[in-house]
mmCIF file of C-alpha atoms in Angstrom:
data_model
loop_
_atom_site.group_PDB
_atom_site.id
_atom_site.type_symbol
_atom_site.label_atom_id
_atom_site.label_comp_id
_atom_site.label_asym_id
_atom_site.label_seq_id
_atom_site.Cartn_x
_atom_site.Cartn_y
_atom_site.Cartn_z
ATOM 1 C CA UNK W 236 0.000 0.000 0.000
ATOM 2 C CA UNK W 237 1.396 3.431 -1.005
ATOM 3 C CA UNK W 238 2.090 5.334 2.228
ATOM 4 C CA UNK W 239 2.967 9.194 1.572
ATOM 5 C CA UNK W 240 5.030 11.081 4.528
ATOM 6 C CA UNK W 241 5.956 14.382 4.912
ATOM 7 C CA UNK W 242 8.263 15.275 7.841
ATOM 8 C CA UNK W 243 8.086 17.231 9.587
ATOM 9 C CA UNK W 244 4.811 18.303 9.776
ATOM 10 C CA UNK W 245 5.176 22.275 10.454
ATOM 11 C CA UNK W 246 7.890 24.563 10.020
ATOM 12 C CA UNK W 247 8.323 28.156 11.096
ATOM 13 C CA UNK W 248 11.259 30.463 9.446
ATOM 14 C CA UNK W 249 12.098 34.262 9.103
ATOM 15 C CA UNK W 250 10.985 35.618 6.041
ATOM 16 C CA UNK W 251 14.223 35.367 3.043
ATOM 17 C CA UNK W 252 15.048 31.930 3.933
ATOM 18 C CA UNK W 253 15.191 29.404 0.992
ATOM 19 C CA UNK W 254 13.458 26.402 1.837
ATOM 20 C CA UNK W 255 13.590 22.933 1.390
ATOM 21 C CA UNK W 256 10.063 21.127 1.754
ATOM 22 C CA UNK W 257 10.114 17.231 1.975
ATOM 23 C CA UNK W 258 7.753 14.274 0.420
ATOM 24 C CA UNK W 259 8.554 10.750 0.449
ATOM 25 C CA UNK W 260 7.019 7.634 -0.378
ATOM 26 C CA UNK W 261 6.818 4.094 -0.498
ATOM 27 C CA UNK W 262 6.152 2.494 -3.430
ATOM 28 C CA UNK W 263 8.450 3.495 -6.475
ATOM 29 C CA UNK W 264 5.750 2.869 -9.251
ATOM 30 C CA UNK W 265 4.044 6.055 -9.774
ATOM 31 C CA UNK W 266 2.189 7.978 -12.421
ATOM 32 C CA UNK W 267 3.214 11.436 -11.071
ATOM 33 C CA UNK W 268 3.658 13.552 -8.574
ATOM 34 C CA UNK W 269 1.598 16.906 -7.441
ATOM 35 C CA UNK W 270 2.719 19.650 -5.080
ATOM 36 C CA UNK W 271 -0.451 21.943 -3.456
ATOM 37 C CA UNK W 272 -1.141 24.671 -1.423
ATOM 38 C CA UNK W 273 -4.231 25.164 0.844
ATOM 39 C CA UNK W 274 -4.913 28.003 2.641
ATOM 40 C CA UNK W 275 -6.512 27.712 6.239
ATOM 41 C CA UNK W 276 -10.400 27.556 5.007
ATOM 42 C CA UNK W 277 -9.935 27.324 1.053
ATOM 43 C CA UNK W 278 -9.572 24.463 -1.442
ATOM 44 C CA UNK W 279 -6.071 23.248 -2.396
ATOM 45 C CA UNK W 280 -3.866 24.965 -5.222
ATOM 46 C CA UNK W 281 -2.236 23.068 -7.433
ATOM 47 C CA UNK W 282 1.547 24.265 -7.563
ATOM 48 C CA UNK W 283 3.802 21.698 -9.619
ATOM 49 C CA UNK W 284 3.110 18.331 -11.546
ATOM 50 C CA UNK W 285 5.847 16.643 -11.697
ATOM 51 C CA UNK W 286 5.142 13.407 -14.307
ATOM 52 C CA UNK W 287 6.980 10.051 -13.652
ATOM 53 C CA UNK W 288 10.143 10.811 -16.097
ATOM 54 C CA UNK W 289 10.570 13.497 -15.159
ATOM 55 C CA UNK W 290 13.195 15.236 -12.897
ATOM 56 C CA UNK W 291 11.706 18.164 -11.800
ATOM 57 C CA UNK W 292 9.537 21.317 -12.521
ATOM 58 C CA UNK W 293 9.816 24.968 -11.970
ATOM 59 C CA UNK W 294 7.359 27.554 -11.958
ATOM 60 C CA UNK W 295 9.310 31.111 -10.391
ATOM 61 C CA UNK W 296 10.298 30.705 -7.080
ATOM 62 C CA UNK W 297 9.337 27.100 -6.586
ATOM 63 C CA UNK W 298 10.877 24.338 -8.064
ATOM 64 C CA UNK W 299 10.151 20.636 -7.654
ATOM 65 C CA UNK W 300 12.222 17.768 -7.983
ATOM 66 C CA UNK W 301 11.413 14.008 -8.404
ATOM 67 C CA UNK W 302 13.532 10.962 -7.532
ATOM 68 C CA UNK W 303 11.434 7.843 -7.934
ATOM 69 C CA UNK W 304 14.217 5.062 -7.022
ATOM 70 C CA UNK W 305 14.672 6.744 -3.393
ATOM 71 C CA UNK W 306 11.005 7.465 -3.559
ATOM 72 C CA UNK W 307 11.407 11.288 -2.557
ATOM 73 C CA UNK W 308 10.108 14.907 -3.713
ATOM 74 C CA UNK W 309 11.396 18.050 -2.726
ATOM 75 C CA UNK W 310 9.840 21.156 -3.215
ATOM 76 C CA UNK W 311 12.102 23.931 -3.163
ATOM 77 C CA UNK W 312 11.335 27.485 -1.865
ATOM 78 C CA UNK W 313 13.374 30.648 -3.099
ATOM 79 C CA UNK W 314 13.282 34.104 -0.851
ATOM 80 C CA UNK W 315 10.766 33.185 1.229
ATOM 81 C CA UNK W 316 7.737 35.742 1.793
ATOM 82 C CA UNK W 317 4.940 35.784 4.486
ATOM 83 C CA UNK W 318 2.600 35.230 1.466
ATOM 84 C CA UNK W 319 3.933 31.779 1.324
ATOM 85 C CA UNK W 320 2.305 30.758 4.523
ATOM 86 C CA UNK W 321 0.039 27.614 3.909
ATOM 87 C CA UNK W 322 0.066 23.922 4.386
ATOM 88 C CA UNK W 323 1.896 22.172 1.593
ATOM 89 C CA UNK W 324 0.612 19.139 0.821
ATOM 90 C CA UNK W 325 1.895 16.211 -1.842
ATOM 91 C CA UNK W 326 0.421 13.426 -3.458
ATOM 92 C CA UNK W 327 1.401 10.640 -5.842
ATOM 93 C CA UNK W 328 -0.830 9.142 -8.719
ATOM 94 C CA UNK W 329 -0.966 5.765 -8.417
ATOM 95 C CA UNK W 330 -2.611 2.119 -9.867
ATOM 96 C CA UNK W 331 -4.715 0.431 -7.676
ATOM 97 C CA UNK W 332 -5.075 -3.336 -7.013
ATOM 98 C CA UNK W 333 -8.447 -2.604 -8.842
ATOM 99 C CA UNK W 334 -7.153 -0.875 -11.901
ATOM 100 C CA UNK W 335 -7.996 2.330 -11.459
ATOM 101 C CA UNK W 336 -5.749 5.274 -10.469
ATOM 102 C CA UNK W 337 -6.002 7.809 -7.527
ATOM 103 C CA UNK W 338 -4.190 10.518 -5.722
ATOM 104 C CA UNK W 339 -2.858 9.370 -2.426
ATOM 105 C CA UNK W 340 -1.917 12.417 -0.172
ATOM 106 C CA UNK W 341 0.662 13.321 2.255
ATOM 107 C CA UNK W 342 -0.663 14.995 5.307
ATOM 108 C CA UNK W 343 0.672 18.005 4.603
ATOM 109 C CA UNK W 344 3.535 20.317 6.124
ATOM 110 C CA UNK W 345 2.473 23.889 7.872
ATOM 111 C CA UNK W 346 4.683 26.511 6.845
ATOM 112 C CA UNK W 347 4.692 30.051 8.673
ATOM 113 C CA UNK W 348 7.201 32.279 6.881
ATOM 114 C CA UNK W 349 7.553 35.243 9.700
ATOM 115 C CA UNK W 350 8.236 38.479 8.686
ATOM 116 C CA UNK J 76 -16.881 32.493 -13.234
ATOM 117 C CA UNK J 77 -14.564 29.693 -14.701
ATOM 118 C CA UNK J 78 -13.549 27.164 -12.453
ATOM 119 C CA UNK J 79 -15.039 25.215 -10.080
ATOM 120 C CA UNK J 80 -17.318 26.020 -7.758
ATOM 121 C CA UNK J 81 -19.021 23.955 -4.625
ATOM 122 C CA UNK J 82 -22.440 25.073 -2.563
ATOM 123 C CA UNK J 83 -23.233 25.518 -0.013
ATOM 124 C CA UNK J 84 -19.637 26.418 1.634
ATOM 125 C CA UNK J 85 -20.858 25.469 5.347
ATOM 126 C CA UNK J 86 -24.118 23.539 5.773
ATOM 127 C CA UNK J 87 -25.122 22.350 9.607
ATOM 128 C CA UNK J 88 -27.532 19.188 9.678
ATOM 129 C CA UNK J 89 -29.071 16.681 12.095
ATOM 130 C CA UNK J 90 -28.350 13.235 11.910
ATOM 131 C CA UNK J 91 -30.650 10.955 9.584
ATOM 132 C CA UNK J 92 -31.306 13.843 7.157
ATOM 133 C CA UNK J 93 -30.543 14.079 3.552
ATOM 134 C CA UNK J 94 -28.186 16.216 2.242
ATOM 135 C CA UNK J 95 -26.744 16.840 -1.202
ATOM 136 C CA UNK J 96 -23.375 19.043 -1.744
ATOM 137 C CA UNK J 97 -23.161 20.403 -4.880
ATOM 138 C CA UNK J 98 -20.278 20.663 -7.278
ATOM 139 C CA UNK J 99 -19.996 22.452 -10.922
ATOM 140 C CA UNK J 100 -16.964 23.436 -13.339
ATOM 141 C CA UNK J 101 -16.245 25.253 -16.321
ATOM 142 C CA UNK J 102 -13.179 23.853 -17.798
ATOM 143 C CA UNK J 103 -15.568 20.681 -19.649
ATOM 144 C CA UNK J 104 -13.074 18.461 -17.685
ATOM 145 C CA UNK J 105 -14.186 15.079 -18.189
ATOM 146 C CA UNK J 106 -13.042 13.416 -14.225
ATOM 147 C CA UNK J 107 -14.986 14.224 -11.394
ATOM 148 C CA UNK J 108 -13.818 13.715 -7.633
ATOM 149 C CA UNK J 109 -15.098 13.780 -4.401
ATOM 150 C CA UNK J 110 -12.894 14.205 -0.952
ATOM 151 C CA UNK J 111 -13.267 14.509 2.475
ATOM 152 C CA UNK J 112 -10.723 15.970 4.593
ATOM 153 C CA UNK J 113 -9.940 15.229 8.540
ATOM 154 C CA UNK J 114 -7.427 15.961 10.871
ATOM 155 C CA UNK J 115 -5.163 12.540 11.230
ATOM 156 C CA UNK J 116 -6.918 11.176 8.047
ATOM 157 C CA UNK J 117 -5.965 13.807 5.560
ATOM 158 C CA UNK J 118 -7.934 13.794 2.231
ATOM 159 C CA UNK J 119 -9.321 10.661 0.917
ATOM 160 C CA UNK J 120 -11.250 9.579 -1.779
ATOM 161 C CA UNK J 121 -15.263 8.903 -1.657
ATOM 162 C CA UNK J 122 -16.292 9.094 -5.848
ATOM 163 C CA UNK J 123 -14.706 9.920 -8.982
ATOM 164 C CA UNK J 124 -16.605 10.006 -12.305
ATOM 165 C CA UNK J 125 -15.112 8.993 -15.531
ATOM 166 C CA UNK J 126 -17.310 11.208 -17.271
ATOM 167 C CA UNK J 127 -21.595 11.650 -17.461
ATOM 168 C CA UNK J 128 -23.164 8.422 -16.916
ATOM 169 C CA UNK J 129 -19.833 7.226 -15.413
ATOM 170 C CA UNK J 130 -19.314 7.279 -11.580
ATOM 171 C CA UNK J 131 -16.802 4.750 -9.888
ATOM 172 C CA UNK J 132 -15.952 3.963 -5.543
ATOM 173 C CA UNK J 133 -13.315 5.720 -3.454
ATOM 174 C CA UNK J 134 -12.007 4.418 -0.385
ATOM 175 C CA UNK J 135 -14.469 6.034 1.640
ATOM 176 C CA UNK J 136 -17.766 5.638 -0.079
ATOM 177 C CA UNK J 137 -20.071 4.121 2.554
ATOM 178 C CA UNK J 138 -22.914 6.074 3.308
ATOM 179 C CA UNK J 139 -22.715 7.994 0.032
ATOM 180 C CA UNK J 140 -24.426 8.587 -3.261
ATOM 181 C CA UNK J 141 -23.152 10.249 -6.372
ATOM 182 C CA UNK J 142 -24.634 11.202 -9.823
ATOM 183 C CA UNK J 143 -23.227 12.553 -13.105
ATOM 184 C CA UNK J 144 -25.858 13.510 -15.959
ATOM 185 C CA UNK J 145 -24.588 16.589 -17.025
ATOM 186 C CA UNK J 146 -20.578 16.989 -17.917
ATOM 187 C CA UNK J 147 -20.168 19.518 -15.414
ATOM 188 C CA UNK J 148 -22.014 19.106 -11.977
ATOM 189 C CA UNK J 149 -21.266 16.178 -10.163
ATOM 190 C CA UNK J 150 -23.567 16.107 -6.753
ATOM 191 C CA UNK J 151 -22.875 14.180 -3.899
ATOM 192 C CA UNK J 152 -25.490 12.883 -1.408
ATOM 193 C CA UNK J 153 -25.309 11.489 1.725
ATOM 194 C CA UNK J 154 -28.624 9.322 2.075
ATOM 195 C CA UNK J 155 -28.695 9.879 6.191
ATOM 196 C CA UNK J 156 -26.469 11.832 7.599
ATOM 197 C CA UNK J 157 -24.381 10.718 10.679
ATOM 198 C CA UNK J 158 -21.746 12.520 13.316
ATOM 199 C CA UNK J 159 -18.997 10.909 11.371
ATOM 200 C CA UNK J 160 -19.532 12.474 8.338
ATOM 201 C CA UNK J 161 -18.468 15.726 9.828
ATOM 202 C CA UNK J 162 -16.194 17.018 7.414
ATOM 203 C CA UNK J 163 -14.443 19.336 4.923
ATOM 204 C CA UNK J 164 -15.450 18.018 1.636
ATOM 205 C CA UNK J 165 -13.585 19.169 -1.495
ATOM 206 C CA UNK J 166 -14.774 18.194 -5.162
ATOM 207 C CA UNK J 167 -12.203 18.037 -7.787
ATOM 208 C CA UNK J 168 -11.922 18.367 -11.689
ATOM 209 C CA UNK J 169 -9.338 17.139 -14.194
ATOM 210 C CA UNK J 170 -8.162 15.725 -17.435
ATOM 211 C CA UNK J 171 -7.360 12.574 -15.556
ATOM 212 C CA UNK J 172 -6.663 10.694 -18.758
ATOM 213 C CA UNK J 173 -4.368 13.274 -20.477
ATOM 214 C CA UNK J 174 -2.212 13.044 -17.255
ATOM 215 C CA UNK J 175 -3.627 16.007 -16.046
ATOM 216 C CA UNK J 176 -3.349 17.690 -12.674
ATOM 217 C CA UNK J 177 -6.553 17.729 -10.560
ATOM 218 C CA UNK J 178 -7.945 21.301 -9.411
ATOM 219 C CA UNK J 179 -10.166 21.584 -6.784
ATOM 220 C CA UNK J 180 -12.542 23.567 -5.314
ATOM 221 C CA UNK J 181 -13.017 26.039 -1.690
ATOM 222 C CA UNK J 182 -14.779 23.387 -0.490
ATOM 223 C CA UNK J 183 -17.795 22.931 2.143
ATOM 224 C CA UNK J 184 -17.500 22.295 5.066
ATOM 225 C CA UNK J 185 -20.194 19.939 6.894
ATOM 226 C CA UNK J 186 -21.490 19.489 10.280
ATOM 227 C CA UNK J 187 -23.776 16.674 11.353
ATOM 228 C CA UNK J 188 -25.660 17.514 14.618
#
């Protein structure tokens, strides 16, 4: 069963600081990989998709990198701003025994960039 | 607006009532998800539609009802509500087949009394 972990799960910095954000999980054999952003009270935001051969994605200050053998993500944060406050969340398309395919989600990291 | 859109955003309910959580998008996408998020569950999967007609289980579907006839609304009922469906439930669009990323909605957030 794919697990997906994201350690740790909050992480408070001074705004400037580039940031590494972590994802990693278990099973090697996935579609692709998705990097969000939710807001306290709002709907997640899709940031990066990151497909399976690929390396990584960039989109300005965030870039995303994929390494399916060691089953890890890591979203990267440049300059950090107080705007970038949110819980970042990945998940990983998978197969399932049944056939079909589904996100399964990390539980999400809490980032509070201080100014 | 484009996008996608849920209503109502909070809805309060007694237990054993019907209640139906609406979900609509602009983008013609033709998959259709349903979530529910908790604290020390995270978001999991209740429905997902292939496209109209075509509605498939989550994980989670138990106590759960789903229709697609039109491309872009994709309802979700729950038949009689209980306390444990207390949630935050997103709905989510996407060219699923293309590869595509899913993009959800603000979602609505439920409370069964």
């Amino acid at each position: 069963k794919q697990e997906v972990t994201q350690i740790p799960a909050a992480l408070s910095v001074p705004e400037g600081e580039n940031l590494v954000l972590n994802c990693s999980f278990t099973d090697s054999a996935i579609y692709n990989l998705q990097w969000f952003r939710q807001d306290p009270g709002k709907g997640l935001t899709s940031l990066l998709l990151i497909q399976s051969s690929q390396r990584e994605q960039t989109s300005g200050r965030l870039n995303a990198s994929l390494d399916k053998s060691s089953g890890r993500s890591t979203l990267y944060i440049a300059a950090s701003q107080p705007g970038d406050s949110a819980t970042y969340l990945c998940a990983v398309r998978v197969i399932t025994q049944g056939g079909s395919e589904k996100l399964v989600f990390g539980k999400g990291m809490k980032l509070t960039v201080n100014p | 607006d484009a996008g996608i859109t849920q209503s109502p955003r909070y809805k309060i309910t007694e237990t054993g009532r019907q209640v139906t959580l609406m979900c609509h998008q602009t983008w013609s996408h033709s998959y259709m998800f349903w979530y529910r998020q908790d604290l020390g569950h995270g978001l999991r999967l209740i429905y997902y539609s292939a496209a109209a007609d075509i509605t498939d289980k989550g994980e989670v579907p138990d106590g759960y009802v789903v229709s697609r006839s039109k491309t872009e609304n994709f309802p979700l009922t729950l038949e009689s509500a209980t306390r444990s469906q207390t949630s935050v439930y997103f709905c989510a669009s996407s060219e699923w087949d293309r590869g595509g990323e899913q993009y959800f909605g603000p979602g609505t957030r439920l409370t069964v009394t």
